[in-house]
CSV table of C-alpha atoms in Angstrom, one decimal:
chain,number,residue,atom,x,y,z
A,490,GLY,CA,0.0,0.0,0.0
A,491,ALA,CA,0.9,3.7,-0.2
A,492,VAL,CA,3.2,5.0,2.5
A,493,VAL,CA,4.2,8.5,3.3
A,494,SER,CA,7.3,8.9,5.5
A,495,GLN,CA,7.3,12.0,7.6
A,496,HIS,CA,10.2,13.1,9.8
A,497,PRO,CA,11.1,14.2,12.3
A,498,SER,CA,8.4,12.7,14.5
A,499,ARG,CA,9.2,15.1,17.3
A,500,VAL,CA,11.3,18.2,17.4
A,501,ILE,CA,12.0,20.8,20.1
A,502,CYS,CA,13.5,24.1,19.0
A,503,LYS,CA,14.4,27.4,20.4
A,504,SER,CA,12.2,30.4,19.7
A,505,GLY,CA,13.5,32.3,16.6
A,506,THR,CA,15.0,29.3,14.9
A,507,SER,CA,13.7,27.5,11.8
A,508,VAL,CA,12.6,23.9,11.6
A,509,LYS,CA,12.2,21.8,8.5
A,510,ILE,CA,9.7,18.9,8.2
A,511,GLU,CA,10.0,16.4,5.4
A,512,CYS,CA,7.4,14.1,3.8
A,513,ARG,CA,8.3,11.5,1.3
A,514,SER,CA,6.0,9.2,-0.7
A,515,LEU,CA,7.8,5.9,-0.7
A,516,ASP,CA,6.1,3.8,-3.3
A,517,PHE,CA,4.0,6.2,-5.3
A,518,GLN,CA,4.3,9.7,-6.9
A,519,ALA,CA,2.5,12.3,-5.0
A,520,THR,CA,1.1,14.8,-7.5
A,521,THR,CA,-0.2,17.0,-4.6
A,522,MET,CA,0.8,17.3,-1.0
A,523,PHE,CA,-1.3,18.9,1.7
A,524,TRP,CA,0.0,20.3,4.9
A,525,TYR,CA,-2.2,20.4,8.0
A,526,ARG,CA,-1.8,21.7,11.5
A,527,GLN,CA,-3.6,20.4,14.5
A,528,PHE,CA,-3.7,21.9,18.0
A,529,PRO,CA,-4.7,19.8,21.0
A,530,LYS,CA,-8.3,18.6,21.0
A,531,GLN,CA,-8.9,20.4,17.7
A,532,SER,CA,-9.4,19.4,14.1
A,533,LEU,CA,-6.9,19.2,11.4
A,534,MET,CA,-6.7,22.6,9.7
A,535,LEU,CA,-5.4,22.8,6.1
A,536,MET,CA,-2.5,25.1,5.8
A,537,ALA,CA,-1.5,24.8,2.2
A,538,THR,CA,-1.6,22.7,-0.9
A,539,SER,CA,1.4,22.1,-3.0
A,540,ASN,CA,1.8,20.7,-6.5
A,541,GLU,CA,5.1,19.4,-7.7
A,542,GLY,CA,7.0,22.1,-9.5
A,543,SER,CA,4.7,25.0,-8.7
A,544,LYS,CA,4.1,27.4,-5.9
A,545,ALA,CA,2.0,26.3,-2.9
A,546,THR,CA,-1.5,27.6,-2.4
A,547,TYR,CA,-2.0,28.8,1.1
A,548,GLU,CA,-5.3,28.9,3.0
A,549,GLN,CA,-6.6,32.1,4.3
A,550,GLY,CA,-4.8,33.3,7.4
A,551,VAL,CA,-1.7,31.2,6.8
A,552,GLU,CA,1.5,33.3,6.4
A,553,LYS,CA,3.3,32.0,3.4
A,554,ASP,CA,6.6,33.7,4.4
A,555,LYS,CA,6.5,32.0,7.7
A,556,PHE,CA,5.5,28.5,6.5
A,557,LEU,CA,7.7,27.8,3.5
A,558,ILE,CA,6.6,24.8,1.4
A,559,ASN,CA,8.8,23.2,-1.3
A,560,HIS,CA,7.6,20.4,-3.5
A,561,ALA,CA,10.6,19.9,-5.7
A,562,SER,CA,9.9,16.4,-6.8
A,563,LEU,CA,7.0,13.9,-7.0
A,564,THR,CA,8.2,12.1,-3.9
A,565,LEU,CA,9.3,14.9,-1.6
A,566,SER,CA,7.7,17.9,0.0
A,567,THR,CA,9.0,20.0,2.8
A,568,LEU,CA,7.5,22.5,5.3
A,569,THR,CA,9.9,25.0,6.9
A,570,VAL,CA,8.6,26.9,9.9
A,571,THR,CA,10.7,30.0,10.0
A,572,SER,CA,11.4,32.1,13.0
A,573,ALA,CA,9.4,29.7,15.2
A,574,HIS,CA,7.6,31.0,18.3
A,575,PRO,CA,5.8,29.1,21.1
A,576,GLU,CA,2.5,29.7,19.5
A,577,ASP,CA,3.7,27.6,16.5
A,578,SER,CA,3.9,24.6,18.7
A,579,SER,CA,1.5,22.1,17.2
A,580,PHE,CA,1.2,18.8,15.5
A,581,TYR,CA,2.0,19.1,11.7
A,582,ILE,CA,0.8,16.4,9.3
A,583,CYS,CA,1.3,16.0,5.6
A,584,SER,CA,-1.0,14.2,3.3
A,585,ALA,CA,-0.1,13.0,-0.2
A,586,ALA,CA,-2.6,12.7,-3.0
A,587,GLY,CA,-1.8,10.2,-5.8
A,588,THR,CA,-4.3,9.2,-8.4
A,589,LEU,CA,-4.4,5.6,-7.4
A,590,TYR,CA,-4.3,5.7,-3.6
A,591,GLY,CA,-6.4,8.7,-2.7
A,592,TYR,CA,-5.0,10.5,0.3
A,593,THR,CA,-2.2,9.0,2.4
A,594,PHE,CA,-1.1,10.7,5.7
A,595,GLY,CA,2.3,10.9,7.2
A,596,SER,CA,2.8,10.0,10.8
A,597,GLY,CA,2.9,13.6,11.9
A,598,THR,CA,5.5,15.9,13.6
A,599,ARG,CA,5.1,17.2,17.1
A,600,LEU,CA,6.8,20.6,17.2
A,601,THR,CA,7.5,22.3,20.5
A,602,VAL,CA,9.0,25.8,20.5
A,603,VAL,CA,10.6,26.8,23.8
B,416,GLY,CA,-16.8,29.1,2.9
B,417,GLN,CA,-16.9,25.5,3.8
B,418,SER,CA,-17.9,24.1,7.2
B,419,LEU,CA,-18.4,20.6,8.6
B,420,GLU,CA,-20.2,20.1,11.9
B,421,GLN,CA,-20.0,17.1,14.2
B,422,PRO,CA,-21.0,16.5,17.8
B,423,SER,CA,-18.1,17.2,20.0
B,424,GLU,CA,-18.4,14.1,22.2
B,425,VAL,CA,-20.2,10.8,22.2
B,426,THR,CA,-20.1,8.2,25.0
B,427,ALA,CA,-21.3,4.6,24.6
B,428,VAL,CA,-20.8,1.2,26.3
B,429,GLU,CA,-18.8,-1.7,24.9
B,430,GLY,CA,-20.8,-3.8,22.5
B,431,ALA,CA,-23.3,-1.0,21.6
B,432,ILE,CA,-23.9,0.8,18.4
B,433,VAL,CA,-23.1,4.5,17.9
B,434,GLN,CA,-23.8,6.9,15.1
B,435,ILE,CA,-21.7,10.0,14.5
B,436,ASN,CA,-23.3,12.6,12.3
B,437,CYS,CA,-21.8,15.2,10.0
B,438,THR,CA,-23.4,18.1,8.2
B,439,TYR,CA,-21.5,20.0,5.7
B,440,GLN,CA,-21.6,23.2,3.6
B,441,THR,CA,-19.2,23.3,0.7
B,442,SER,CA,-18.9,23.9,-3.0
B,443,GLY,CA,-17.5,21.5,-5.6
B,444,PHE,CA,-18.3,18.5,-3.5
B,445,TYR,CA,-16.8,15.2,-4.6
B,446,GLY,CA,-17.3,13.0,-1.6
B,447,LEU,CA,-17.3,12.5,2.2
B,448,SER,CA,-14.6,10.5,4.0
B,449,TRP,CA,-14.3,9.4,7.6
B,450,TYR,CA,-11.1,9.1,9.6
B,451,GLN,CA,-10.1,7.8,13.0
B,452,GLN,CA,-7.4,9.4,15.1
B,453,HIS,CA,-6.0,8.1,18.4
B,454,ASP,CA,-4.2,10.6,20.6
B,455,GLY,CA,-0.8,11.5,19.2
B,456,GLY,CA,-1.3,9.6,16.0
B,457,ALA,CA,-2.1,10.3,12.4
B,458,PRO,CA,-5.6,10.0,11.0
B,459,THR,CA,-6.5,6.6,9.7
B,460,PHE,CA,-8.9,6.2,6.8
B,461,LEU,CA,-12.1,4.4,7.5
B,462,SER,CA,-14.5,5.0,4.6
B,463,TYR,CA,-15.5,7.1,1.6
B,464,ASN,CA,-18.9,7.9,0.1
B,465,ALA,CA,-19.1,9.6,-3.3
B,466,LEU,CA,-22.7,8.6,-4.0
B,467,ASP,CA,-25.8,8.5,-1.8
B,468,GLY,CA,-26.3,5.5,0.3
B,469,LEU,CA,-24.6,3.2,2.7
B,470,GLU,CA,-21.1,1.8,2.5
B,471,GLU,CA,-20.3,-1.1,4.9
B,472,THR,CA,-16.8,-2.1,5.9
B,473,GLY,CA,-16.8,-4.6,8.7
B,474,ARG,CA,-18.0,-3.1,11.9
B,475,PHE,CA,-18.0,0.4,10.4
B,476,SER,CA,-20.6,1.7,8.0
B,477,SER,CA,-20.9,5.2,6.5
B,478,PHE,CA,-23.9,6.9,4.9
B,479,LEU,CA,-24.2,9.9,2.6
B,480,SER,CA,-27.2,12.0,1.5
B,481,ARG,CA,-25.9,14.6,-1.0
B,482,SER,CA,-29.3,16.4,-1.2
B,483,ASP,CA,-29.3,16.9,2.6
B,484,SER,CA,-25.5,17.6,2.8
B,485,TYR,CA,-25.4,15.0,5.6
B,486,GLY,CA,-23.6,11.9,6.4
B,487,TYR,CA,-22.9,9.6,9.3
B,488,LEU,CA,-20.6,7.0,10.5
B,489,LEU,CA,-22.0,3.9,12.2
B,490,LEU,CA,-19.9,1.9,14.5
B,491,GLN,CA,-21.2,-1.5,15.7
B,492,GLU,CA,-20.1,-3.9,18.3
B,493,LEU,CA,-18.1,-1.2,20.0
B,494,GLN,CA,-14.8,-2.1,21.5
B,495,MET,CA,-12.6,-0.3,24.0
B,496,LYS,CA,-10.0,0.3,21.3
B,497,ASP,CA,-12.6,2.3,19.3
B,498,SER,CA,-12.2,5.2,21.8
B,499,ALA,CA,-10.7,7.8,19.6
B,500,SER,CA,-11.5,11.0,17.7
B,501,TYR,CA,-13.5,10.6,14.5
B,502,PHE,CA,-13.5,13.2,11.7
B,503,CYS,CA,-15.6,13.6,8.7
B,504,ALA,CA,-13.8,15.2,5.8
B,505,VAL,CA,-15.1,16.6,2.5
B,506,ARG,CA,-13.2,16.1,-0.7
B,507,GLU,CA,-13.9,19.2,-2.6
B,508,SER,CA,-12.7,21.1,-5.7
B,509,ALA,CA,-9.9,23.6,-5.2
B,510,GLY,CA,-7.8,25.5,-7.7
B,511,GLY,CA,-8.1,23.0,-10.5
B,512,GLY,CA,-7.6,20.1,-8.2
B,513,ASN,CA,-9.2,19.0,-5.0
B,514,LYS,CA,-8.5,19.1,-1.3
B,515,LEU,CA,-9.6,17.4,1.9
B,516,THR,CA,-11.3,19.6,4.5
B,517,PHE,CA,-11.9,18.1,8.0
B,518,GLY,CA,-14.9,18.4,10.3
B,519,THR,CA,-14.8,19.6,13.9
B,520,GLY,CA,-14.2,16.1,15.1
B,521,THR,CA,-16.1,13.8,17.6
B,522,GLN,CA,-14.4,12.3,20.7
B,523,LEU,CA,-15.8,8.8,21.2
B,524,LYS,CA,-15.5,7.3,24.6
B,525,VAL,CA,-16.3,3.6,25.0
B,526,GLU,CA,-17.0,2.5,28.5
B,527,LEU,CA,-17.3,-1.0,30.1
């Protein structure tokens, strides 16, 4: 079956630093990658949609200069949280869309900014 | 804009049947999915309805009524391990492609 590998699973960083999260589709080509953020006891909120080789489309209210998304190949997408602050602490999850497998989620990254 | 509403919490006893409802407002609707999420984990796909009617997958069934913008997830023979959050999610058109938007989520507690 389709697998999306996401790492790191957990990261703690200092306020003001940047953190990169990677998602790789291991056995299929992800034409589209979605990035979600989830705060405790809340739903998954779509942050942005990226298509390979083109700029990401950000949802309303999401700062594109703060959450940099790169989808340079059909198997790799990255989310970089720049100048992280404690309020950015959250659970970040990617989801890859391939024509055959529908949506496949990564295992998530727990980001803690101290 | 789009919105998907679910009850925030449902409690049931082991062995019982529980129904989790989802009402949605969206444009460019393709279908309704259901996901299970345990604390600290990623969402796990349960079912998908593109057309009206009931889809059955083992102990889980999902129903969709497109005309009513309504769906539900039915869980039978509840087990303790079914305690989790359940999300409906709409697959909808977006910018030439499609995207998955999640509902507010329902916390299911299964008790002895």
